[in-house]
Backbone atoms as SQL, in Angstrom:
CREATE TABLE atoms (id INTEGER PRIMARY KEY, chain TEXT, resi INTEGER, resn TEXT, atom TEXT, x REAL, y REAL, z REAL);
INSERT INTO atoms VALUES
  (1, 'A', 1, 'UNK', 'N', -28.096, 4.193, 48.283),
  (2, 'A', 1, 'UNK', 'CA', -27.553, 2.980, 48.844),
  (3, 'A', 1, 'UNK', 'C', -26.322, 3.289, 49.700),
  (4, 'A', 2, 'UNK', 'N', -25.517, 4.234, 49.211),
  (5, 'A', 2, 'UNK', 'CA', -24.312, 4.583, 49.974),
  (6, 'A', 2, 'UNK', 'C', -24.693, 5.151, 51.335),
  (7, 'A', 3, 'UNK', 'N', -25.682, 6.033, 51.349),
  (8, 'A', 3, 'UNK', 'CA', -26.103, 6.646, 52.602),
  (9, 'A', 3, 'UNK', 'C', -26.658, 5.592, 53.565),
  (10, 'A', 4, 'UNK', 'N', -27.401, 4.643, 53.033),
  (11, 'A', 4, 'UNK', 'CA', -27.940, 3.576, 53.863),
  (12, 'A', 4, 'UNK', 'C', -26.827, 2.708, 54.437),
  (13, 'A', 5, 'UNK', 'N', -25.851, 2.352, 53.600),
  (14, 'A', 5, 'UNK', 'CA', -24.726, 1.550, 54.073),
  (15, 'A', 5, 'UNK', 'C', -23.904, 2.272, 55.120),
  (16, 'A', 6, 'UNK', 'N', -23.665, 3.555, 54.904),
  (17, 'A', 6, 'UNK', 'CA', -22.913, 4.348, 55.871),
  (18, 'A', 6, 'UNK', 'C', -23.669, 4.454, 57.189),
  (19, 'A', 7, 'UNK', 'N', -24.973, 4.661, 57.105),
  (20, 'A', 7, 'UNK', 'CA', -25.786, 4.759, 58.314),
  (21, 'A', 7, 'UNK', 'C', -25.734, 3.455, 59.108),
  (22, 'A', 8, 'UNK', 'N', -25.863, 2.323, 58.409),
  (23, 'A', 8, 'UNK', 'CA', -25.846, 1.035, 59.113),
  (24, 'A', 8, 'UNK', 'C', -24.469, 0.715, 59.681),
  (25, 'A', 9, 'UNK', 'N', -23.417, 1.144, 58.995),
  (26, 'A', 9, 'UNK', 'CA', -22.064, 0.887, 59.489),
  (27, 'A', 9, 'UNK', 'C', -21.791, 1.644, 60.785),
  (28, 'A', 10, 'UNK', 'N', -22.431, 2.773, 60.973),
  (29, 'A', 10, 'UNK', 'CA', -22.214, 3.579, 62.170),
  (30, 'A', 10, 'UNK', 'C', -23.113, 3.173, 63.343),
  (31, 'A', 11, 'UNK', 'N', -24.024, 2.236, 63.126),
  (32, 'A', 11, 'UNK', 'CA', -24.922, 1.793, 64.192),
  (33, 'A', 11, 'UNK', 'C', -24.214, 0.792, 65.105),
  (34, 'A', 12, 'UNK', 'N', -24.522, 0.808, 66.389),
  (35, 'A', 12, 'UNK', 'CA', -23.897, -0.163, 67.298),
  (36, 'A', 12, 'UNK', 'C', -24.403, -1.589, 67.070),
  (37, 'A', 13, 'UNK', 'N', -25.635, -1.736, 66.596),
  (38, 'A', 13, 'UNK', 'CA', -26.211, -3.056, 66.318),
  (39, 'A', 13, 'UNK', 'C', -26.734, -3.072, 64.888),
  (40, 'A', 14, 'UNK', 'N', -26.559, -4.189, 64.203),
  (41, 'A', 14, 'UNK', 'CA', -27.054, -4.278, 62.828),
  (42, 'A', 14, 'UNK', 'C', -28.576, -4.321, 62.811),
  (43, 'A', 15, 'UNK', 'N', -29.156, -5.125, 63.683),
  (44, 'A', 15, 'UNK', 'CA', -30.613, -5.205, 63.773),
  (45, 'A', 15, 'UNK', 'C', -31.033, -4.373, 64.978),
  (46, 'A', 16, 'UNK', 'N', -31.496, -3.168, 64.713),
  (47, 'A', 16, 'UNK', 'CA', -31.757, -2.207, 65.784),
  (48, 'A', 16, 'UNK', 'C', -32.973, -2.572, 66.624),
  (49, 'A', 17, 'UNK', 'N', -33.947, -3.231, 66.043),
  (50, 'A', 17, 'UNK', 'CA', -35.189, -3.494, 66.771),
  (51, 'A', 17, 'UNK', 'C', -35.226, -4.857, 67.435),
  (52, 'A', 18, 'UNK', 'N', -34.187, -5.653, 67.286),
  (53, 'A', 18, 'UNK', 'CA', -34.156, -6.990, 67.880),
  (54, 'A', 18, 'UNK', 'C', -34.502, -8.062, 66.853),
  (55, 'A', 19, 'UNK', 'N', -33.984, -9.254, 67.085),
  (56, 'A', 19, 'UNK', 'CA', -34.160, -10.340, 66.117),
  (57, 'A', 19, 'UNK', 'C', -35.605, -10.785, 65.967),
  (58, 'A', 20, 'UNK', 'N', -36.324, -10.911, 67.071),
  (59, 'A', 20, 'UNK', 'CA', -37.691, -11.431, 66.992),
  (60, 'A', 20, 'UNK', 'C', -38.623, -10.454, 66.288),
  (61, 'A', 21, 'UNK', 'N', -38.490, -9.174, 66.577),
  (62, 'A', 21, 'UNK', 'CA', -39.335, -8.181, 65.914),
  (63, 'A', 21, 'UNK', 'C', -38.997, -8.099, 64.433),
  (64, 'A', 22, 'UNK', 'N', -37.720, -8.151, 64.100),
  (65, 'A', 22, 'UNK', 'CA', -37.317, -8.104, 62.692),
  (66, 'A', 22, 'UNK', 'C', -37.845, -9.315, 61.930),
  (67, 'A', 23, 'UNK', 'N', -37.754, -10.493, 62.525),
  (68, 'A', 23, 'UNK', 'CA', -38.264, -11.701, 61.864),
  (69, 'A', 23, 'UNK', 'C', -39.777, -11.638, 61.697),
  (70, 'A', 24, 'UNK', 'N', -40.472, -11.149, 62.723),
  (71, 'A', 24, 'UNK', 'CA', -41.928, -11.029, 62.636),
  (72, 'A', 24, 'UNK', 'C', -42.342, -10.058, 61.537),
  (73, 'A', 25, 'UNK', 'N', -41.695, -8.901, 61.484),
  (74, 'A', 25, 'UNK', 'CA', -42.078, -7.919, 60.469),
  (75, 'A', 25, 'UNK', 'C', -41.752, -8.398, 59.060),
  (76, 'A', 26, 'UNK', 'N', -40.654, -9.125, 58.892),
  (77, 'A', 26, 'UNK', 'CA', -40.343, -9.672, 57.566),
  (78, 'A', 26, 'UNK', 'C', -41.367, -10.731, 57.166),
  (79, 'A', 27, 'UNK', 'N', -41.784, -11.547, 58.123),
  (80, 'A', 27, 'UNK', 'CA', -42.810, -12.552, 57.821),
  (81, 'A', 27, 'UNK', 'C', -44.123, -11.887, 57.438),
  (82, 'A', 28, 'UNK', 'N', -44.497, -10.860, 58.187),
  (83, 'A', 28, 'UNK', 'CA', -45.726, -10.139, 57.853),
  (84, 'A', 28, 'UNK', 'C', -45.604, -9.493, 56.482),
  (85, 'A', 29, 'UNK', 'N', -44.470, -8.883, 56.213),
  (86, 'A', 29, 'UNK', 'CA', -44.267, -8.187, 54.939),
  (87, 'A', 29, 'UNK', 'C', -44.323, -9.136, 53.756),
  (88, 'A', 30, 'UNK', 'N', -43.653, -10.279, 53.872),
  (89, 'A', 30, 'UNK', 'CA', -43.527, -11.165, 52.723),
  (90, 'A', 30, 'UNK', 'C', -44.588, -12.261, 52.662),
  (91, 'A', 31, 'UNK', 'N', -45.416, -12.398, 53.682),
  (92, 'A', 31, 'UNK', 'CA', -46.498, -13.382, 53.632),
  (93, 'A', 31, 'UNK', 'C', -47.867, -12.729, 53.479),
  (94, 'A', 32, 'UNK', 'N', -48.166, -11.742, 54.327),
  (95, 'A', 32, 'UNK', 'CA', -49.491, -11.134, 54.241),
  (96, 'A', 32, 'UNK', 'C', -49.629, -10.189, 53.059),
  (97, 'A', 33, 'UNK', 'N', -48.557, -9.513, 52.677),
  (98, 'A', 33, 'UNK', 'CA', -48.631, -8.611, 51.520),
  (99, 'A', 33, 'UNK', 'C', -49.053, -9.326, 50.251),
  (100, 'A', 34, 'UNK', 'N', -48.341, -10.379, 49.855),
  (101, 'A', 34, 'UNK', 'CA', -48.765, -11.129, 48.669),
  (102, 'A', 34, 'UNK', 'C', -50.124, -11.822, 48.844),
  (103, 'A', 35, 'UNK', 'N', -50.448, -12.258, 50.062),
  (104, 'A', 35, 'UNK', 'CA', -51.749, -12.904, 50.281),
  (105, 'A', 35, 'UNK', 'C', -52.892, -11.915, 50.083),
  (106, 'A', 36, 'UNK', 'N', -52.738, -10.707, 50.613),
  (107, 'A', 36, 'UNK', 'CA', -53.759, -9.677, 50.427),
  (108, 'A', 36, 'UNK', 'C', -53.852, -9.284, 48.956),
  (109, 'A', 37, 'UNK', 'N', -52.704, -9.172, 48.290),
  (110, 'A', 37, 'UNK', 'CA', -52.705, -8.839, 46.869),
  (111, 'A', 37, 'UNK', 'C', -53.386, -9.933, 46.053),
  (112, 'A', 38, 'UNK', 'N', -53.132, -11.197, 46.389),
  (113, 'A', 38, 'UNK', 'CA', -53.775, -12.303, 45.672),
  (114, 'A', 38, 'UNK', 'C', -55.288, -12.262, 45.861),
  (115, 'A', 39, 'UNK', 'N', -55.734, -12.041, 47.089),
  (116, 'A', 39, 'UNK', 'CA', -57.175, -11.982, 47.351),
  (117, 'A', 39, 'UNK', 'C', -57.825, -10.809, 46.625),
  (118, 'A', 40, 'UNK', 'N', -57.177, -9.646, 46.673),
  (119, 'A', 40, 'UNK', 'CA', -57.734, -8.472, 45.995),
  (120, 'A', 40, 'UNK', 'C', -57.726, -8.650, 44.479),
  (121, 'A', 41, 'UNK', 'N', -56.679, -9.259, 43.948),
  (122, 'A', 41, 'UNK', 'CA', -56.586, -9.467, 42.502),
  (123, 'A', 41, 'UNK', 'C', -57.640, -10.453, 42.018),
  (124, 'A', 42, 'UNK', 'N', -57.854, -11.505, 42.778),
  (125, 'A', 42, 'UNK', 'CA', -58.892, -12.470, 42.412),
  (126, 'A', 42, 'UNK', 'C', -60.272, -11.826, 42.520),
  (127, 'A', 43, 'UNK', 'N', -60.450, -10.961, 43.526),
  (128, 'A', 43, 'UNK', 'CA', -61.738, -10.290, 43.708),
  (129, 'A', 43, 'UNK', 'C', -62.086, -9.377, 42.536),
  (130, 'A', 44, 'UNK', 'N', -61.076, -8.756, 41.930),
  (131, 'A', 44, 'UNK', 'CA', -61.353, -7.873, 40.787),
  (132, 'A', 44, 'UNK', 'C', -61.274, -8.602, 39.455),
  (133, 'A', 45, 'UNK', 'N', -60.970, -9.891, 39.488),
  (134, 'A', 45, 'UNK', 'CA', -61.034, -10.688, 38.272),
  (135, 'A', 45, 'UNK', 'C', -59.728, -10.960, 37.554),
  (136, 'A', 46, 'UNK', 'N', -58.599, -10.720, 38.178),
  (137, 'A', 46, 'UNK', 'CA', -57.325, -11.034, 37.523),
  (138, 'A', 46, 'UNK', 'C', -57.098, -12.538, 37.546),
  (139, 'A', 47, 'UNK', 'N', -56.617, -13.056, 36.439),
  (140, 'A', 47, 'UNK', 'CA', -56.325, -14.481, 36.336),
  (141, 'A', 47, 'UNK', 'C', -55.035, -14.670, 35.545),
  (142, 'A', 48, 'UNK', 'N', -54.447, -15.825, 35.649),
  (143, 'A', 48, 'UNK', 'CA', -53.294, -16.199, 34.832),
  (144, 'A', 48, 'UNK', 'C', -52.054, -15.375, 35.119),
  (145, 'A', 49, 'UNK', 'N', -51.437, -14.891, 34.048),
  (146, 'A', 49, 'UNK', 'CA', -50.171, -14.167, 34.154),
  (147, 'A', 49, 'UNK', 'C', -50.316, -12.875, 34.948),
  (148, 'A', 50, 'UNK', 'N', -51.412, -12.156, 34.745),
  (149, 'A', 50, 'UNK', 'CA', -51.606, -10.900, 35.487),
  (150, 'A', 50, 'UNK', 'C', -51.701, -11.145, 36.991),
  (151, 'A', 51, 'UNK', 'N', -52.322, -12.230, 37.378),
  (152, 'A', 51, 'UNK', 'CA', -52.400, -12.574, 38.801),
  (153, 'A', 51, 'UNK', 'C', -51.014, -12.878, 39.356),
  (154, 'A', 52, 'UNK', 'N', -50.219, -13.619, 38.603),
  (155, 'A', 52, 'UNK', 'CA', -48.852, -13.933, 39.042),
  (156, 'A', 52, 'UNK', 'C', -48.002, -12.669, 39.154),
  (157, 'A', 53, 'UNK', 'N', -48.143, -11.764, 38.189),
  (158, 'A', 53, 'UNK', 'CA', -47.384, -10.507, 38.226),
  (159, 'A', 53, 'UNK', 'C', -47.762, -9.690, 39.453),
  (160, 'A', 54, 'UNK', 'N', -49.040, -9.612, 39.767),
  (161, 'A', 54, 'UNK', 'CA', -49.490, -8.848, 40.935),
  (162, 'A', 54, 'UNK', 'C', -48.926, -9.430, 42.225),
  (163, 'A', 55, 'UNK', 'N', -48.912, -10.747, 42.339),
  (164, 'A', 55, 'UNK', 'CA', -48.398, -11.386, 43.556),
  (165, 'A', 55, 'UNK', 'C', -46.894, -11.186, 43.682),
  (166, 'A', 56, 'UNK', 'N', -46.170, -11.327, 42.572),
  (167, 'A', 56, 'UNK', 'CA', -44.716, -11.131, 42.609),
  (168, 'A', 56, 'UNK', 'C', -44.379, -9.683, 42.949),
  (169, 'A', 57, 'UNK', 'N', -45.126, -8.721, 42.399),
  (170, 'A', 57, 'UNK', 'CA', -44.863, -7.319, 42.727),
  (171, 'A', 57, 'UNK', 'C', -45.128, -7.027, 44.193),
  (172, 'A', 58, 'UNK', 'N', -46.106, -7.684, 44.780),
  (173, 'A', 58, 'UNK', 'CA', -46.373, -7.490, 46.208),
  (174, 'A', 58, 'UNK', 'C', -45.267, -8.078, 47.073),
  (175, 'A', 59, 'UNK', 'N', -44.511, -9.040, 46.532),
  (176, 'A', 59, 'UNK', 'CA', -43.435, -9.672, 47.300),
  (177, 'A', 59, 'UNK', 'C', -42.103, -8.952, 47.150),
  (178, 'A', 60, 'UNK', 'N', -42.037, -7.932, 46.312),
  (179, 'A', 60, 'UNK', 'CA', -40.777, -7.212, 46.123),
  (180, 'A', 60, 'UNK', 'C', -40.455, -6.369, 47.356),
  (181, 'A', 61, 'UNK', 'N', -39.176, -6.112, 47.609),
  (182, 'A', 61, 'UNK', 'CA', -38.807, -5.347, 48.811),
  (183, 'A', 61, 'UNK', 'C', -39.113, -3.864, 48.652),
  (184, 'A', 62, 'UNK', 'N', -39.150, -3.169, 49.775),
  (185, 'A', 62, 'UNK', 'CA', -39.344, -1.724, 49.719),
  (186, 'A', 62, 'UNK', 'C', -38.072, -1.062, 49.225),
  (187, 'A', 63, 'UNK', 'N', -38.204, 0.137, 48.729),
  (188, 'A', 63, 'UNK', 'CA', -37.060, 0.833, 48.164),
  (189, 'A', 63, 'UNK', 'C', -36.279, 1.634, 49.187),
  (190, 'A', 64, 'UNK', 'N', -35.351, 2.407, 48.679),
  (191, 'A', 64, 'UNK', 'CA', -34.472, 3.220, 49.510),
  (192, 'A', 64, 'UNK', 'C', -35.152, 4.527, 49.929),
  (193, 'A', 65, 'UNK', 'N', -36.094, 4.998, 49.130),
  (194, 'A', 65, 'UNK', 'CA', -36.711, 6.308, 49.377),
  (195, 'A', 65, 'UNK', 'C', -37.358, 6.405, 50.762),
  (196, 'A', 66, 'UNK', 'N', -38.079, 5.388, 51.254),
  (197, 'A', 66, 'UNK', 'CA', -38.613, 5.514, 52.616),
  (198, 'A', 66, 'UNK', 'C', -37.527, 5.724, 53.673),
  (199, 'A', 67, 'UNK', 'N', -36.360, 5.094, 53.485),
  (200, 'A', 67, 'UNK', 'CA', -35.265, 5.313, 54.433),
  (201, 'A', 67, 'UNK', 'C', -34.777, 6.753, 54.370),
  (202, 'A', 68, 'UNK', 'N', -34.682, 7.304, 53.168),
  (203, 'A', 68, 'UNK', 'CA', -34.211, 8.688, 53.027),
  (204, 'A', 68, 'UNK', 'C', -35.151, 9.639, 53.761),
  (205, 'A', 69, 'UNK', 'N', -36.461, 9.431, 53.613),
  (206, 'A', 69, 'UNK', 'CA', -37.413, 10.285, 54.325),
  (207, 'A', 69, 'UNK', 'C', -37.341, 10.061, 55.836),
  (208, 'A', 70, 'UNK', 'N', -37.178, 8.821, 56.262),
  (209, 'A', 70, 'UNK', 'CA', -37.064, 8.543, 57.698),
  (210, 'A', 70, 'UNK', 'C', -35.829, 9.212, 58.283),
  (211, 'A', 71, 'UNK', 'N', -34.729, 9.184, 57.557),
  (212, 'A', 71, 'UNK', 'CA', -33.498, 9.830, 58.019),
  (213, 'A', 71, 'UNK', 'C', -33.657, 11.345, 58.032),
  (214, 'A', 72, 'UNK', 'N', -34.287, 11.871, 56.995),
  (215, 'A', 72, 'UNK', 'CA', -34.468, 13.325, 56.892),
  (216, 'A', 72, 'UNK', 'C', -35.325, 13.866, 58.032),
  (217, 'A', 73, 'UNK', 'N', -36.408, 13.163, 58.357),
  (218, 'A', 73, 'UNK', 'CA', -37.329, 13.634, 59.386),
  (219, 'A', 73, 'UNK', 'C', -37.099, 12.968, 60.744),
  (220, 'A', 74, 'UNK', 'N', -36.040, 12.153, 60.847),
  (221, 'A', 74, 'UNK', 'CA', -35.645, 11.498, 62.097),
  (222, 'A', 74, 'UNK', 'C', -36.792, 10.686, 62.716),
  (223, 'A', 75, 'UNK', 'N', -37.395, 9.837, 61.889),
  (224, 'A', 75, 'UNK', 'CA', -38.491, 8.977, 62.322),
  (225, 'A', 75, 'UNK', 'C', -38.032, 7.522, 62.228),
  (226, 'A', 76, 'UNK', 'N', -37.364, 7.036, 63.238),
  (227, 'A', 76, 'UNK', 'CA', -36.874, 5.658, 63.352),
  (228, 'A', 76, 'UNK', 'C', -36.078, 5.188, 62.134),
  (229, 'A', 77, 'UNK', 'N', -35.057, 5.920, 61.721),
  (230, 'A', 77, 'UNK', 'CA', -34.275, 5.451, 60.567),
  (231, 'A', 77, 'UNK', 'C', -33.504, 4.170, 60.857),
  (232, 'A', 78, 'UNK', 'N', -33.171, 3.915, 62.131),
  (233, 'A', 78, 'UNK', 'CA', -32.447, 2.685, 62.462),
  (234, 'A', 78, 'UNK', 'C', -33.302, 1.448, 62.206),
  (235, 'A', 79, 'UNK', 'N', -34.570, 1.518, 62.548),
  (236, 'A', 79, 'UNK', 'CA', -35.462, 0.383, 62.310),
  (237, 'A', 79, 'UNK', 'C', -35.738, 0.220, 60.820),
  (238, 'A', 80, 'UNK', 'N', -35.957, 1.325, 60.125),
  (239, 'A', 80, 'UNK', 'CA', -36.251, 1.240, 58.693),
  (240, 'A', 80, 'UNK', 'C', -35.048, 0.763, 57.897),
  (241, 'A', 81, 'UNK', 'N', -33.852, 1.132, 58.317),
  (242, 'A', 81, 'UNK', 'CA', -32.666, 0.657, 57.599),
  (243, 'A', 81, 'UNK', 'C', -32.544, -0.858, 57.700),
  (244, 'A', 82, 'UNK', 'N', -32.889, -1.411, 58.856),
  (245, 'A', 82, 'UNK', 'CA', -32.889, -2.865, 59.012),
  (246, 'A', 82, 'UNK', 'C', -33.884, -3.505, 58.056),
  (247, 'A', 83, 'UNK', 'N', -35.063, -2.923, 57.966),
  (248, 'A', 83, 'UNK', 'CA', -36.085, -3.462, 57.069),
  (249, 'A', 83, 'UNK', 'C', -35.686, -3.408, 55.614),
  (250, 'A', 84, 'UNK', 'N', -35.060, -2.323, 55.212),
  (251, 'A', 84, 'UNK', 'CA', -34.654, -2.180, 53.813),
  (252, 'A', 84, 'UNK', 'C', -33.566, -3.186, 53.463),
  (253, 'A', 85, 'UNK', 'N', -32.526, -3.267, 54.268),
  (254, 'A', 85, 'UNK', 'CA', -31.398, -4.150, 53.949),
  (255, 'A', 85, 'UNK', 'C', -31.808, -5.620, 53.984),
  (256, 'A', 86, 'UNK', 'N', -32.433, -6.054, 55.069),
  (257, 'A', 86, 'UNK', 'CA', -32.801, -7.461, 55.159),
  (258, 'A', 86, 'UNK', 'C', -33.941, -7.810, 54.214),
  (259, 'A', 87, 'UNK', 'N', -34.793, -6.840, 53.914),
  (260, 'A', 87, 'UNK', 'CA', -35.827, -7.072, 52.913),
  (261, 'A', 87, 'UNK', 'C', -35.235, -7.338, 51.546),
  (262, 'A', 88, 'UNK', 'N', -34.194, -6.601, 51.202),
  (263, 'A', 88, 'UNK', 'CA', -33.525, -6.831, 49.920),
  (264, 'A', 88, 'UNK', 'C', -32.825, -8.187, 49.891),
  (265, 'A', 89, 'UNK', 'N', -32.245, -8.584, 51.012),
  (266, 'A', 89, 'UNK', 'CA', -31.523, -9.855, 51.052),
  (267, 'A', 89, 'UNK', 'C', -32.439, -11.066, 50.905),
  (268, 'A', 90, 'UNK', 'N', -33.612, -11.008, 51.508),
  (269, 'A', 90, 'UNK', 'CA', -34.488, -12.175, 51.431),
  (270, 'A', 90, 'UNK', 'C', -35.537, -12.069, 50.328),
  (271, 'A', 91, 'UNK', 'N', -35.579, -10.950, 49.622),
  (272, 'A', 91, 'UNK', 'CA', -36.593, -10.777, 48.578),
  (273, 'A', 91, 'UNK', 'C', -36.365, -11.686, 47.380),
  (274, 'A', 92, 'UNK', 'N', -35.128, -11.908, 46.979),
  (275, 'A', 92, 'UNK', 'CA', -34.880, -12.729, 45.793),
  (276, 'A', 92, 'UNK', 'C', -35.360, -14.166, 45.978),
  (277, 'A', 93, 'UNK', 'N', -34.973, -14.864, 47.041),
  (278, 'A', 93, 'UNK', 'CA', -35.493, -16.230, 47.178),
  (279, 'A', 93, 'UNK', 'C', -37.015, -16.283, 47.322),
  (280, 'A', 94, 'UNK', 'N', -37.581, -15.322, 48.035),
  (281, 'A', 94, 'UNK', 'CA', -39.033, -15.329, 48.220),
  (282, 'A', 94, 'UNK', 'C', -39.740, -15.018, 46.911),
  (283, 'A', 95, 'UNK', 'N', -39.217, -14.084, 46.136),
  (284, 'A', 95, 'UNK', 'CA', -39.817, -13.771, 44.844),
  (285, 'A', 95, 'UNK', 'C', -39.754, -14.977, 43.917),
  (286, 'A', 96, 'UNK', 'N', -38.653, -15.694, 43.935),
  (287, 'A', 96, 'UNK', 'CA', -38.552, -16.902, 43.115),
  (288, 'A', 96, 'UNK', 'C', -39.546, -17.971, 43.571),
  (289, 'A', 97, 'UNK', 'N', -39.787, -18.064, 44.868),
  (290, 'A', 97, 'UNK', 'CA', -40.779, -19.019, 45.364),
  (291, 'A', 97, 'UNK', 'C', -42.189, -18.652, 44.912),
  (292, 'A', 98, 'UNK', 'N', -42.513, -17.362, 44.941),
  (293, 'A', 98, 'UNK', 'CA', -43.842, -16.935, 44.517),
  (294, 'A', 98, 'UNK', 'C', -44.041, -17.110, 43.019),
  (295, 'A', 99, 'UNK', 'N', -42.958, -16.981, 42.258),
  (296, 'A', 99, 'UNK', 'CA', -43.073, -17.110, 40.811),
  (297, 'A', 99, 'UNK', 'C', -43.296, -18.556, 40.440);
């Protein structure tokens, strides 16, 4: 987390990829991910609490490890850092909505 915060503090812009792209990717991440998980879970026969758990897990944000690998291999760490931070910020309200 410290490395991610330090990296973002040194960036000239907080949202490196632009507002519209960031909003689109967050919508795709938090809407289609749980929808695909719900469809797949229903297809394999999950019902009740297990179905709810699967959908909530699909709505959780990505972790820090993908950012560490992106920074290590220099594969768009500025864009991934935006996704990690803003994903964490909006994950709690969205997870509560799905629950």
